[in-house]
Coordinates of C-alpha atoms in Angstrom, one line a residue:
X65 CA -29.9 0.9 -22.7
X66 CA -28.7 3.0 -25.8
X67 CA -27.5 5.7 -23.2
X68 CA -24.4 3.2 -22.7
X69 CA -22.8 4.1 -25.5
X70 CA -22.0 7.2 -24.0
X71 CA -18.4 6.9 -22.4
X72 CA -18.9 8.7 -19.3
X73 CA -22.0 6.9 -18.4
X74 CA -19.9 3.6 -19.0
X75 CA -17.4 5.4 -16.5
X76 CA -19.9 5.7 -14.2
X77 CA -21.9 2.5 -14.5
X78 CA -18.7 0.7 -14.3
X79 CA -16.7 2.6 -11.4
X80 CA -20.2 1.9 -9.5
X81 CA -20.1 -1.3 -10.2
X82 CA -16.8 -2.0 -9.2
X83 CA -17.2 0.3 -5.9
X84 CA -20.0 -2.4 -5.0
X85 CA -18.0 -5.4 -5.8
X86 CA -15.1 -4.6 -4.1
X87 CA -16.4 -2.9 -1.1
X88 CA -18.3 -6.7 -0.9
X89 CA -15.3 -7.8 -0.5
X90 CA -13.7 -5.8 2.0
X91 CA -16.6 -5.1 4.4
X92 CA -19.4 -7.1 5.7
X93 CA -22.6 -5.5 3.9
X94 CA -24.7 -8.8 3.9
X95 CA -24.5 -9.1 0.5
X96 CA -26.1 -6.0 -0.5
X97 CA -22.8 -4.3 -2.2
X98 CA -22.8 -7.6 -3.9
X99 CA -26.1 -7.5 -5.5
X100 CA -25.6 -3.8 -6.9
X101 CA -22.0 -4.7 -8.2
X102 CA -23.6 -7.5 -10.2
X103 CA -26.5 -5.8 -11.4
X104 CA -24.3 -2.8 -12.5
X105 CA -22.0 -5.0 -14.2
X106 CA -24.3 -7.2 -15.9
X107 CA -26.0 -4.1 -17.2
X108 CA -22.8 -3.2 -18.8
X109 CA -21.9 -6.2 -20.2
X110 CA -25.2 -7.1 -21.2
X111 CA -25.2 -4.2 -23.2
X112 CA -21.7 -5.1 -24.6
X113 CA -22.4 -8.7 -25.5
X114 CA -26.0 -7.5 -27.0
X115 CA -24.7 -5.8 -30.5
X116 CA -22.3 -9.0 -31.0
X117 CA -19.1 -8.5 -31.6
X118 CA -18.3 -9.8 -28.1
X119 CA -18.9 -12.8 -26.3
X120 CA -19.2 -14.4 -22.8
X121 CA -15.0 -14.4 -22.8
X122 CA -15.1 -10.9 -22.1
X123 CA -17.0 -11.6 -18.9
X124 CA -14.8 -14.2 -18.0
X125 CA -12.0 -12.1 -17.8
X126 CA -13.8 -9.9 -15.3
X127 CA -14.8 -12.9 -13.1
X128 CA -11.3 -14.6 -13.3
X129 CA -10.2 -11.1 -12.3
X130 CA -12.5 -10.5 -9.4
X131 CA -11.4 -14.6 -8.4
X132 CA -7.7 -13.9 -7.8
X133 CA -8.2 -11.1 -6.0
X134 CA -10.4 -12.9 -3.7
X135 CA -7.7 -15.5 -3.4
X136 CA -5.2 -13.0 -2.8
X137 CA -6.7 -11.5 -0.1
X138 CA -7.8 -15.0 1.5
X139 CA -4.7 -16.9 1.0
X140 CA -1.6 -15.1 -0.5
X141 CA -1.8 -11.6 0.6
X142 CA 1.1 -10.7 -1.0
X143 CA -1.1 -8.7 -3.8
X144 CA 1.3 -9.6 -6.5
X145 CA -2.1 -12.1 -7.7
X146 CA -4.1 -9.4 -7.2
X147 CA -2.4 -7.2 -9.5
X148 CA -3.3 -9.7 -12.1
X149 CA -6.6 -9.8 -11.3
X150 CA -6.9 -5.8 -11.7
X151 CA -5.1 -6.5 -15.1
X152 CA -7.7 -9.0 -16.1
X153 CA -10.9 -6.9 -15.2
X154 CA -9.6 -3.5 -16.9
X155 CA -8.8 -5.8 -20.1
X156 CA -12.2 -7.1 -19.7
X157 CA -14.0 -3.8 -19.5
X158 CA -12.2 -2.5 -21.9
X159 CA -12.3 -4.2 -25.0
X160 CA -15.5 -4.0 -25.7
X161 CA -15.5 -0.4 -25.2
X162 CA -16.3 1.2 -29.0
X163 CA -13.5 3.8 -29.0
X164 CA -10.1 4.4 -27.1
X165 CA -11.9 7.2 -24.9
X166 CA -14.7 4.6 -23.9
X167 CA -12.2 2.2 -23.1
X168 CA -10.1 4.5 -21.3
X169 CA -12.6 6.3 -19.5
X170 CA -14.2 2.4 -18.4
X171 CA -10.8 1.5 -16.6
X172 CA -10.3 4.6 -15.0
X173 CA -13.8 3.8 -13.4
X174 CA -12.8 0.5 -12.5
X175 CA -9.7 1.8 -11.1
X176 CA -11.3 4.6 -8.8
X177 CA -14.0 2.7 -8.1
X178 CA -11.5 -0.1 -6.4
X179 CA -9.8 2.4 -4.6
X180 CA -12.9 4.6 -3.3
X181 CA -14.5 1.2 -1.6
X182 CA -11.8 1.6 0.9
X183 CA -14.3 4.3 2.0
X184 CA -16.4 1.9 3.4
X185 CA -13.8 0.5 5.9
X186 CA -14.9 4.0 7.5
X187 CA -18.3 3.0 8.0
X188 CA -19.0 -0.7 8.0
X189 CA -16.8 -3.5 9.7
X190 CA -13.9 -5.1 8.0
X191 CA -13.3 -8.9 6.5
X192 CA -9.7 -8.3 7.2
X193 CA -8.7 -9.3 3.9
X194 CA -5.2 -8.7 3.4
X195 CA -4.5 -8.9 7.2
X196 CA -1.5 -11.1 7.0
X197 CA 0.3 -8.0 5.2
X198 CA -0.6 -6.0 8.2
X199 CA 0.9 -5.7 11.4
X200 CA -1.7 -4.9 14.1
X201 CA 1.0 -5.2 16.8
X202 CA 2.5 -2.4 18.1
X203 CA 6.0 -3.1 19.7
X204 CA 5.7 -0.5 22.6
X205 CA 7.8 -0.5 25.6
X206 CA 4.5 -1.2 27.6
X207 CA 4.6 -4.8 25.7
X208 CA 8.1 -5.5 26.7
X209 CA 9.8 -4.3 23.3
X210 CA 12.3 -1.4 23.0
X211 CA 14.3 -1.6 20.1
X212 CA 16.7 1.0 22.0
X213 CA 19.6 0.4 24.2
X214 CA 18.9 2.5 27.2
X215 CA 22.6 2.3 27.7
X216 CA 22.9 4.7 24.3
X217 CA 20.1 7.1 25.3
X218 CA 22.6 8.1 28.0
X219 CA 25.0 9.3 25.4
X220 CA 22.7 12.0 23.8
X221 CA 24.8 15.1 24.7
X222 CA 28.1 13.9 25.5
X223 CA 30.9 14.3 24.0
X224 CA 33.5 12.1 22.5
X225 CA 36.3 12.0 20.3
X226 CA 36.7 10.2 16.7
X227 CA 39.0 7.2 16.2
X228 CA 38.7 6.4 12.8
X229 CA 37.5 8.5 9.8
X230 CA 34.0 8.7 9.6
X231 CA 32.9 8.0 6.2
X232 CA 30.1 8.5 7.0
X233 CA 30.1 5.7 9.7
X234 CA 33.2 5.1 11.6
X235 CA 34.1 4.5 15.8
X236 CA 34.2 7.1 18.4
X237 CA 35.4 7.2 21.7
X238 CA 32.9 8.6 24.7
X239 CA 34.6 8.2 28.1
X240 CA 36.7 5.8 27.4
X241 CA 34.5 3.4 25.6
X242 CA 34.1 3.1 21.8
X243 CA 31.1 2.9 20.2
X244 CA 30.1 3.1 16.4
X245 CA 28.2 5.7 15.2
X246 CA 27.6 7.8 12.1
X247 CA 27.9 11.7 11.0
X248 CA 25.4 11.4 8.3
X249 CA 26.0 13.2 5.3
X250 CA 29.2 14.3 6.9
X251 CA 32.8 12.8 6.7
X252 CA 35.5 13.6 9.6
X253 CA 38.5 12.9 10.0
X254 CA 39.9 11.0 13.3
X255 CA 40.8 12.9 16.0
X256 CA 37.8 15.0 15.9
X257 CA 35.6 16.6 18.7
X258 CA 32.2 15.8 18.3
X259 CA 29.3 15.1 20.2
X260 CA 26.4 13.1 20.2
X261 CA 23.2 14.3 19.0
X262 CA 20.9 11.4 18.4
X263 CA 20.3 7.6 19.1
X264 CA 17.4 5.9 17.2
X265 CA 17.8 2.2 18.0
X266 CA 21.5 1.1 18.0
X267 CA 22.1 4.0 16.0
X268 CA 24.6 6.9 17.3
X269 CA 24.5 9.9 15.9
X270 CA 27.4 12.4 16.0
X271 CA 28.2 16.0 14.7
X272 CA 31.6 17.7 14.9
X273 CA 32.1 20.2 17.8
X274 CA 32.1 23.8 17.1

């Protein structure tokens, strides 16, 4: 396995092998991405470990890396441990790279290989991991949620008059009621024609008159 020594067949052997492992983890293959992550990976480290100037430790690192990131997705799912674990394989596929180009060229494959298994998500169905940091919900009107106040909506169009400065927030009078509302990037003074241009949510938004 001499043709390991050259860096971009580490790059490739590893971002591979990290494609497989990851994509295990995120779609239900059956175990088959499981089984060519491994093998890719212990072909790379078995290559690593052979010449000996590193040992098992270097492997562990991987593993414990791989490890959070499954108990991130299963329990945490905030990624914060899974960040770790990315930290942990990288330094584990790295230092055993010969020279700072192997090394850097191996955690870029890592790296692009973690990202490209999202691919899958296209093709095969998903473990949901990381679903607690998802919201699948969507708060439409149909389900009874409107985050706008149908009694603004009414005011898009109208005019009104500025009580206080607005700065850029401040209170304006339409039809005798005050609401507050905002100008944007734009300050007036009170006393001011404007009219409304916008609601999003509780939000009023005003402009002066021309």
């Amino acid at each position: 396995m001499e043709v390991l020594s050259i860096a971009s067949v580490g790059f490739l052997v590893v971002g591979l092998g990290t494609l497989f492992l990851i994509g295990e983890l995120l779609v239900r293959a059956k175990g088959l991405f499981a089984l060519l992550g491994v093998g890719l990976m212990s072909v790379y480290f078995s290559y690593h470990i052979a010449d000996g100037a590193w040992g098992l430790w270097i492997v562990l690192l991987y593993i414990v890396g791989l490890i959070l990131i499954i108990v991130d997705g299963k329990v945490i799912n905030d990624g914060t441990v899974a960040a770790l674990g990315v930290v942990l394989m990288i330094v584990g596929i790295a230092i055993p790279a010969p020279n700072l180009v192997y090394g850097i060229l191996v955690s870029m494959g890592l790296v692009i290989g973690g990202f490209s298994a999202a691919l899958f998500l296209k093709v095969f169905p998903s473990r949901n991991l990381w679903s607690k940091m998802t919201l699948r919900d969507q708060l439409t009107s149909e389900q009874g949620y409107n985050s706008i106040n149908e009694d603004y909506t009414s005011l898009i169009g109208r005019d009104g008059k500025t009580i206080t400065p607005f700065r850029p927030i401040g209170t304006v009078e339409i039809d005798g009621d005050h609401y507050s509302a905002t100008s944007e990037s734009h300050w007036l003074d009170a006393n001011v024609s404007v009219e409304v241009t916008a609601v999003d949510g509780t939000r009023i938004v005003v402009k002066k008159k021309e």
